[in-house]
PDB file of C-alpha atoms in Angstrom:
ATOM      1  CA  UNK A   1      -0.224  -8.312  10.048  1.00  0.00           C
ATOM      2  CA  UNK A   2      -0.304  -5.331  11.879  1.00  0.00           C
ATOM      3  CA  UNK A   3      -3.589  -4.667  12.594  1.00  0.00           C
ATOM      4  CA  UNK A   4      -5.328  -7.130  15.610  1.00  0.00           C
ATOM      5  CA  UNK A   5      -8.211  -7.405  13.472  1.00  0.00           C
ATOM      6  CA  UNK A   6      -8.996  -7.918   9.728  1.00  0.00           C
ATOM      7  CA  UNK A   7     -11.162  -5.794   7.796  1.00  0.00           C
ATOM      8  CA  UNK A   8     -12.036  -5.888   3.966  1.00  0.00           C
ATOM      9  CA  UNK A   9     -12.303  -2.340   2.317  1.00  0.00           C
ATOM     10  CA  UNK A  10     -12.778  -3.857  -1.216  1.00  0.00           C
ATOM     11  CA  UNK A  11     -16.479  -3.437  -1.022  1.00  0.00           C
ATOM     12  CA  UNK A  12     -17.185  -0.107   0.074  1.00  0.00           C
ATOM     13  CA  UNK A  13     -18.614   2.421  -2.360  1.00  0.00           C
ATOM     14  CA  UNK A  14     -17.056   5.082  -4.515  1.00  0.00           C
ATOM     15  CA  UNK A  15     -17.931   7.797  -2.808  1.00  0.00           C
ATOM     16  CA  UNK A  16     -16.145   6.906   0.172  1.00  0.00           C
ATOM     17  CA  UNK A  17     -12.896   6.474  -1.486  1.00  0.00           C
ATOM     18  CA  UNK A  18     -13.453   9.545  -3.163  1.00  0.00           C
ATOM     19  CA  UNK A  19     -13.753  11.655  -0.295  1.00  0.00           C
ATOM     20  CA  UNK A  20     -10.822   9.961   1.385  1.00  0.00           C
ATOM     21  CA  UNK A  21      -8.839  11.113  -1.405  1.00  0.00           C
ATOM     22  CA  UNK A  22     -10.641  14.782  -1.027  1.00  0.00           C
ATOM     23  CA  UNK A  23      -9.706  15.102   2.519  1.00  0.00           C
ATOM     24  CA  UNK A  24      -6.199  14.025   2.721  1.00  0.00           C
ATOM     25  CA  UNK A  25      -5.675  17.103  -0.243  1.00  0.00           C
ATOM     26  CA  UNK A  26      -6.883  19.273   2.475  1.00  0.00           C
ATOM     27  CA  UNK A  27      -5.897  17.963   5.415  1.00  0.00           C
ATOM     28  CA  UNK A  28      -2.401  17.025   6.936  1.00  0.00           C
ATOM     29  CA  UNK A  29      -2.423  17.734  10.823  1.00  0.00           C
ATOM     30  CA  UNK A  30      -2.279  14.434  12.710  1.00  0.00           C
ATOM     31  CA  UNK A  31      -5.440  15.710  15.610  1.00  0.00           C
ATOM     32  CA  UNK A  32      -7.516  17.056  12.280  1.00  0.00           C
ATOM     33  CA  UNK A  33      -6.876  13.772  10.504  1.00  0.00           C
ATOM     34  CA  UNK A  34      -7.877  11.569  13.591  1.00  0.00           C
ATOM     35  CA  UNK A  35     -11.199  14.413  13.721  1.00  0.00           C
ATOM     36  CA  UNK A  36     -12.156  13.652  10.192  1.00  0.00           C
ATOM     37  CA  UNK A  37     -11.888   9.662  10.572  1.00  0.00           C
ATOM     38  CA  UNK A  38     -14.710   9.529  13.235  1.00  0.00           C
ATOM     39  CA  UNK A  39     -16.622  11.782  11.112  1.00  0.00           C
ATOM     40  CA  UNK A  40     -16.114   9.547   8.156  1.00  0.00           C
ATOM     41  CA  UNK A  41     -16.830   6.145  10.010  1.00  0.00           C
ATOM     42  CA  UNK A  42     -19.596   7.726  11.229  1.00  0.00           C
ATOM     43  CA  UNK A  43     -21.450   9.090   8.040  1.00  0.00           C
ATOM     44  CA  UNK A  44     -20.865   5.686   6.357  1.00  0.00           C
ATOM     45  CA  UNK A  45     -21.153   3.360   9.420  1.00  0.00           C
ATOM     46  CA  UNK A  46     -18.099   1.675   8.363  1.00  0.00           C
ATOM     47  CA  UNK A  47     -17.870  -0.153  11.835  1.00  0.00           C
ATOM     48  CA  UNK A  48     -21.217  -1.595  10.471  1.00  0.00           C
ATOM     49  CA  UNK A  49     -20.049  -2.289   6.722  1.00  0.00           C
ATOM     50  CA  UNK A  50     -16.876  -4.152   8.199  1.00  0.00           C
ATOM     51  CA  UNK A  51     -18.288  -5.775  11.156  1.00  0.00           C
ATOM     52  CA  UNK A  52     -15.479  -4.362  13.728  1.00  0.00           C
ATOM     53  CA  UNK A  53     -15.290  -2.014  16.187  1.00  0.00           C
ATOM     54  CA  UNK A  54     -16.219   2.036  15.818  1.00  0.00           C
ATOM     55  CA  UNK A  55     -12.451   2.507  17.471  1.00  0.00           C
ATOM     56  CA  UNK A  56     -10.961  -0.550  14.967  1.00  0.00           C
ATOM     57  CA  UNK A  57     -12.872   1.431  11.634  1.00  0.00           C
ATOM     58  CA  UNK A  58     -11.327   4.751  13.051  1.00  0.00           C
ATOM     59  CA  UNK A  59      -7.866   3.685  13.018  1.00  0.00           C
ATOM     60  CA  UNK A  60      -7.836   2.069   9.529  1.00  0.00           C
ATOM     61  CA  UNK A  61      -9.732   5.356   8.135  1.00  0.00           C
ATOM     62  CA  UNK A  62      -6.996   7.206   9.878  1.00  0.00           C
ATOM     63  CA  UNK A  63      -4.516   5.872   8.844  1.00  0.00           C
ATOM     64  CA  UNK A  64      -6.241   5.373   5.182  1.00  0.00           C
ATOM     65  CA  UNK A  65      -6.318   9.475   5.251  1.00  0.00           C
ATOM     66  CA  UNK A  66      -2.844   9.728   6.550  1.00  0.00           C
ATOM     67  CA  UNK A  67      -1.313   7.686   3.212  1.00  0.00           C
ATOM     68  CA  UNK A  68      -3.239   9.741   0.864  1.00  0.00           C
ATOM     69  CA  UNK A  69      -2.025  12.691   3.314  1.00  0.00           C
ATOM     70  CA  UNK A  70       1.829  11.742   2.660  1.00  0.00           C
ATOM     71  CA  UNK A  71       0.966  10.927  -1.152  1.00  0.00           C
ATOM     72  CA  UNK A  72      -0.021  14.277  -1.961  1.00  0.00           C
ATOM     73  CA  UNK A  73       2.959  15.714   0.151  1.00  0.00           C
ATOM     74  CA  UNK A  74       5.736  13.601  -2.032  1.00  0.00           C
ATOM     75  CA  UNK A  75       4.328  13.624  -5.053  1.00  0.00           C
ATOM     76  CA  UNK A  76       5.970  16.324  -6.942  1.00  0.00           C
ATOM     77  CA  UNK A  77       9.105  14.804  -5.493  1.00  0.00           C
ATOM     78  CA  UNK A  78       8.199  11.391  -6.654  1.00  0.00           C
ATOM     79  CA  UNK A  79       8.141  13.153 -10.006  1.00  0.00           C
ATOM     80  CA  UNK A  80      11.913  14.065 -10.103  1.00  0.00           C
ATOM     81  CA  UNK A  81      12.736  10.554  -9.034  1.00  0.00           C
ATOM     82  CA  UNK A  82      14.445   8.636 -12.083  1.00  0.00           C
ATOM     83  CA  UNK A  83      15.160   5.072  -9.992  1.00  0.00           C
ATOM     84  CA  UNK A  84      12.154   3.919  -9.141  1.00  0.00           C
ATOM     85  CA  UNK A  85      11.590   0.447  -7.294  1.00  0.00           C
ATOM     86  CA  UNK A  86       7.784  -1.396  -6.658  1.00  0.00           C
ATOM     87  CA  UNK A  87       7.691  -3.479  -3.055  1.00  0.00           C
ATOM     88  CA  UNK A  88       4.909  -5.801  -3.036  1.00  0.00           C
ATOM     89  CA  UNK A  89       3.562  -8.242   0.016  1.00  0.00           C
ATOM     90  CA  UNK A  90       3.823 -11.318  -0.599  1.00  0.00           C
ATOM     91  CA  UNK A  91       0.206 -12.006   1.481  1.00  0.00           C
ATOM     92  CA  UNK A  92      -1.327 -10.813  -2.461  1.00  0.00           C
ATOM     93  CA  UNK A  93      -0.125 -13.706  -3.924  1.00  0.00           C
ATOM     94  CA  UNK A  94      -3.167 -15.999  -5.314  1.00  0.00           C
ATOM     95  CA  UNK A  95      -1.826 -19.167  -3.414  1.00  0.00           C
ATOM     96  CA  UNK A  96       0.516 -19.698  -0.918  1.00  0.00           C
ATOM     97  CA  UNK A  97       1.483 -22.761  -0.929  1.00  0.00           C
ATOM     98  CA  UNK A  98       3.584 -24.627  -3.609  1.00  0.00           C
ATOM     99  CA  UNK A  99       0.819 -23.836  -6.260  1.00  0.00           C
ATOM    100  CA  UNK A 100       3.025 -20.524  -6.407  1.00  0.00           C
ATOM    101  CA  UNK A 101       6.000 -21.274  -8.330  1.00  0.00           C
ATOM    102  CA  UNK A 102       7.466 -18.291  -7.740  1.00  0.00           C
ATOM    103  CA  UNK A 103      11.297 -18.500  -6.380  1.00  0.00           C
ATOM    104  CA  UNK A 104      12.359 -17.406  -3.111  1.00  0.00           C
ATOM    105  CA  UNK A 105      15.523 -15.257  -2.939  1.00  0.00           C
ATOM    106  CA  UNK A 106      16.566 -15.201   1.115  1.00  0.00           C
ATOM    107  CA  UNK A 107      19.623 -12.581  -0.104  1.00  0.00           C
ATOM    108  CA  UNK A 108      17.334  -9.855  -0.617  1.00  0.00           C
ATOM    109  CA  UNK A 109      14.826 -11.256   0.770  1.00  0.00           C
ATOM    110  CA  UNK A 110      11.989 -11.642  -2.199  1.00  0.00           C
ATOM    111  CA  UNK A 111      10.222 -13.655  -4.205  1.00  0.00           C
ATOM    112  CA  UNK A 112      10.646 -13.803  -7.691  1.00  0.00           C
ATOM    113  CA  UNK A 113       7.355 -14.095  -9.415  1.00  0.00           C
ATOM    114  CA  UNK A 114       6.639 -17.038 -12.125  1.00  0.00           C
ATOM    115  CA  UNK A 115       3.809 -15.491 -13.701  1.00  0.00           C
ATOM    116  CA  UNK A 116       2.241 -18.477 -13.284  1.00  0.00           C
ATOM    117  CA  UNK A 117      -1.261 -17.651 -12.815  1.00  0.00           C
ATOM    118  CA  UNK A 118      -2.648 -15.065 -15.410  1.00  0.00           C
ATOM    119  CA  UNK A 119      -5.282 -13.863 -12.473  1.00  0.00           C
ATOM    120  CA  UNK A 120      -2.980 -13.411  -9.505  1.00  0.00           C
ATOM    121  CA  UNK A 121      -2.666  -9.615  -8.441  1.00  0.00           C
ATOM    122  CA  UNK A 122       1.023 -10.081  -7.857  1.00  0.00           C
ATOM    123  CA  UNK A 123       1.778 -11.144 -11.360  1.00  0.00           C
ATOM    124  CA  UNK A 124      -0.222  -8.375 -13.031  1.00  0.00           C
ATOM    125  CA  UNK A 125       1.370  -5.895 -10.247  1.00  0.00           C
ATOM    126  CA  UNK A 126       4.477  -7.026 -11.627  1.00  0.00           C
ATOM    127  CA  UNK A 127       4.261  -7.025 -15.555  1.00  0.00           C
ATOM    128  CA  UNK A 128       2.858  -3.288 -15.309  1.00  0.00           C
ATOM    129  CA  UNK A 129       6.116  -2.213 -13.321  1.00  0.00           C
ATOM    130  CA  UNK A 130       8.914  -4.153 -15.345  1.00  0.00           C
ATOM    131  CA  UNK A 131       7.261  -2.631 -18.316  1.00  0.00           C
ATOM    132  CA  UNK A 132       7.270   1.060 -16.990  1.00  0.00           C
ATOM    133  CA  UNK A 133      11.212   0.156 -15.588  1.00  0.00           C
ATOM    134  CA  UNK A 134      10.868  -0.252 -12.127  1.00  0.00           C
ATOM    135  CA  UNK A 135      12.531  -2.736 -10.237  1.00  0.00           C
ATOM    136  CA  UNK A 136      10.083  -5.297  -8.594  1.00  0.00           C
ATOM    137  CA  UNK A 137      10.266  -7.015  -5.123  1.00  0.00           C
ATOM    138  CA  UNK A 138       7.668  -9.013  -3.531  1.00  0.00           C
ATOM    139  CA  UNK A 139       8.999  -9.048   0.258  1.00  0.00           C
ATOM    140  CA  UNK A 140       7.615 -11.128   3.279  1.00  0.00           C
ATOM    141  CA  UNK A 141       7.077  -8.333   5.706  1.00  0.00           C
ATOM    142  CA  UNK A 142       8.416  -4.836   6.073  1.00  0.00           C
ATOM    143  CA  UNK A 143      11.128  -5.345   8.076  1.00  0.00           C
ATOM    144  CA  UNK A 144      13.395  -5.704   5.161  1.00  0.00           C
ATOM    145  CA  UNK A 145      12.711  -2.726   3.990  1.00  0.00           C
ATOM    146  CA  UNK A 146      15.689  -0.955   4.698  1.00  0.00           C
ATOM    147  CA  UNK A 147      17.356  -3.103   3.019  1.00  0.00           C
ATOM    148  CA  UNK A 148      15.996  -2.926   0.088  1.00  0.00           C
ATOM    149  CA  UNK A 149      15.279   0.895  -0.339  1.00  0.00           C
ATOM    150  CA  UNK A 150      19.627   1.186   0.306  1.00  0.00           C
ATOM    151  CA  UNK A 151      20.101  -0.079  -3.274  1.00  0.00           C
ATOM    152  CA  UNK A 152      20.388   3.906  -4.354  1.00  0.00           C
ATOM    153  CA  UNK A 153      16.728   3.956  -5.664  1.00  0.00           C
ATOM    154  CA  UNK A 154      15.304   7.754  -4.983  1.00  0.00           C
ATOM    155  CA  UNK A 155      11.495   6.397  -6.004  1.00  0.00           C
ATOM    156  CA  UNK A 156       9.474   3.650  -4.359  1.00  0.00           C
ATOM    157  CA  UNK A 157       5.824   2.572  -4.344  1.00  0.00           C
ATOM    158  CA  UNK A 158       4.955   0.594  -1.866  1.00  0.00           C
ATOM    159  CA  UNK A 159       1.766  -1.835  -1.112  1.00  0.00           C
ATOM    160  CA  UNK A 160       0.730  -2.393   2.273  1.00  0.00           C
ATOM    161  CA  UNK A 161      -1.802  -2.301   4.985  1.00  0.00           C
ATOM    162  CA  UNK A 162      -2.180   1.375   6.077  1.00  0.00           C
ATOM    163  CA  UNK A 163      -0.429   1.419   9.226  1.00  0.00           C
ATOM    164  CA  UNK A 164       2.373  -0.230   7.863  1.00  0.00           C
ATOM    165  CA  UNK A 165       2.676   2.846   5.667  1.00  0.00           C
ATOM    166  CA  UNK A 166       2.751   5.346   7.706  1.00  0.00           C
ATOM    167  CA  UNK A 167       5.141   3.318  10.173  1.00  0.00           C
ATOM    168  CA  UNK A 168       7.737   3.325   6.573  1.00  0.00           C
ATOM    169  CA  UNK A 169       7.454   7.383   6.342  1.00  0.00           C
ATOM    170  CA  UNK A 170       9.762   7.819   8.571  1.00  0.00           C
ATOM    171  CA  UNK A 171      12.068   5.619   7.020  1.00  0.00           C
ATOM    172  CA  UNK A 172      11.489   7.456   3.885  1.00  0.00           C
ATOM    173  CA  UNK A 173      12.390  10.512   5.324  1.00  0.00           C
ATOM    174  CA  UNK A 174      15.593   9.630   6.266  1.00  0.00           C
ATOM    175  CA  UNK A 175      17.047   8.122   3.486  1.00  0.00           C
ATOM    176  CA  UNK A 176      15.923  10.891   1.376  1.00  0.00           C
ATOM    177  CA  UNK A 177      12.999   8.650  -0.621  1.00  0.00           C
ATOM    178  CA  UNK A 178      10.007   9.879  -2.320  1.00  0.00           C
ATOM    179  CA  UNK A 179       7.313   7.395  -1.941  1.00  0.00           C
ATOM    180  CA  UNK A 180       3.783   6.772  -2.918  1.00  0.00           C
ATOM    181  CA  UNK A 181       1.433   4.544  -1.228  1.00  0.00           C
ATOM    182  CA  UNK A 182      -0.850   1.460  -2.648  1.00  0.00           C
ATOM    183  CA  UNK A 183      -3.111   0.420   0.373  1.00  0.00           C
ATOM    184  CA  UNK A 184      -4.137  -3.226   1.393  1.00  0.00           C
ATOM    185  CA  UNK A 185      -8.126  -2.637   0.755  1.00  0.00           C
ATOM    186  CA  UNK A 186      -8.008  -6.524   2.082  1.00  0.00           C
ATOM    187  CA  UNK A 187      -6.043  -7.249   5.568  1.00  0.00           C
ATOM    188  CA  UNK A 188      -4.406 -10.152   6.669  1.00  0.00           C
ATOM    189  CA  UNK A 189      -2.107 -13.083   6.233  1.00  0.00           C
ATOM    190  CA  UNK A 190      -3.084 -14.470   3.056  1.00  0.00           C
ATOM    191  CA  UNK A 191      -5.727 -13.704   0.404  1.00  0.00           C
ATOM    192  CA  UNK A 192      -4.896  -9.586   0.637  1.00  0.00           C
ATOM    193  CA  UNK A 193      -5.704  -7.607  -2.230  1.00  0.00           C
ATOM    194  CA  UNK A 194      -5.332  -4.104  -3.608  1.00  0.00           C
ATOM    195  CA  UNK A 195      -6.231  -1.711  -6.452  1.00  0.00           C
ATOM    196  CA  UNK A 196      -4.697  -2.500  -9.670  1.00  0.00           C
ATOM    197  CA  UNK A 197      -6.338   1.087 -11.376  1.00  0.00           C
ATOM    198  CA  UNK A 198      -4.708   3.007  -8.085  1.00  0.00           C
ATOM    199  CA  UNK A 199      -1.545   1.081  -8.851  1.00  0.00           C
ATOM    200  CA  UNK A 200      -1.290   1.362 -12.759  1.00  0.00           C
ATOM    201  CA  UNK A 201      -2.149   5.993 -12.024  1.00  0.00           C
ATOM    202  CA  UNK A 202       1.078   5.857  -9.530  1.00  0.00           C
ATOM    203  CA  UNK A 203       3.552   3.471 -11.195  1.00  0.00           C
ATOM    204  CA  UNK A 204       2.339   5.516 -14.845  1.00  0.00           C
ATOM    205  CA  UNK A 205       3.868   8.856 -13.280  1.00  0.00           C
ATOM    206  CA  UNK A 206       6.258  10.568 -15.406  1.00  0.00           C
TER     207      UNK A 206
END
């Protein structure tokens, strides 16, 4: 867990999200990004909605504004990509502890889901990708990362907290990878969750 705080994003209203979104179209600078998250956390108090710090809020937004940023950027690439790979954290997982009967490779590393619960995010995260083609790995943290994106894939989505995103761009960059981002709207070490509708529009890209 990157962050030295949790925060839980899940609740916030539409609008918010929606002008994230409009923003990070506009806006790519790393000064006029930081600029537009204190005006953000400001307008809609989100220090108050997630009961942390103004400083804490204006990271996450941030770095929230940054991913949709470098989304926008590498999308028409992402487009041309034909070998396309979803990494999932394994902190979205409904349990986990041995109620999970999903496998544990340490090879790659990943687990290999079970579908054993119909109303885990993971499993659902994973039957939309198989069935669109992609390959699917549910890794323990981002260091293996490299790893994983050497396998001559040229297309990756990837779910994760924000700063752990924009820590990966680099990365991206280097091995010549179009990504798109998925981001934690719930942080921590367990009990994390995302947007399935955000994740079914990016993994759904021709």
């Amino acid at each position: 867990m990157p962050y030295p705080f949790t925060f839980d994003l899940s609740n916030l209203s539409r609008p918010f999200l929606e002008e994230l979104k409009r923003l990070a179209r506009k806006l790519s600078r790393p000064e006029v990004l930081i600029k537009a998250a204190k005006s953000m956390v400001r307008k809609f108090r989100i220090d108050q909605k997630l009961g942390i710090k103004p400083s804490e809020a204006e990271r996450v937004v941030s770095d929230l504004l940054h991913l949709y940023s470098v989304n926008e950027r590498l999308r028409d690439s992402f487009h041309l990509s034909k070998h396309r790979v979803l990494v999932l954290p394994h902190c979205a997982r409904k349990y986990m502890d041995n109620r999970c009967k999903a496998l544990f490779d340490p090879s790659i590393p990943t687990y290999i889901c079970a579908s054993c619960s119909e109303d885990c995010l993971i499993n659902a995260a994973c039957s939309l990708a198989k069935a669109l083609g992609y390959d699917v790995y549910v890794v323990p943290g981002g260091s293996c990362l490299r790893k994983l994106l050497s396998r001559g894939y040229d297309g990756v989505v990837g779910v994760a907290c924000p700063e752990e995103v924009v820590r990966a761009e680099s990365l991206l960059a280097e091995l010549g990878i179009a990504g798109q981002a998925v981001p934690l709207l719930r942080n921590g070490c367990a009990n994390t969750c995302f947007s399935l509708d955000l994740l079914k529009e990016i993994l759904a890209t021709p």
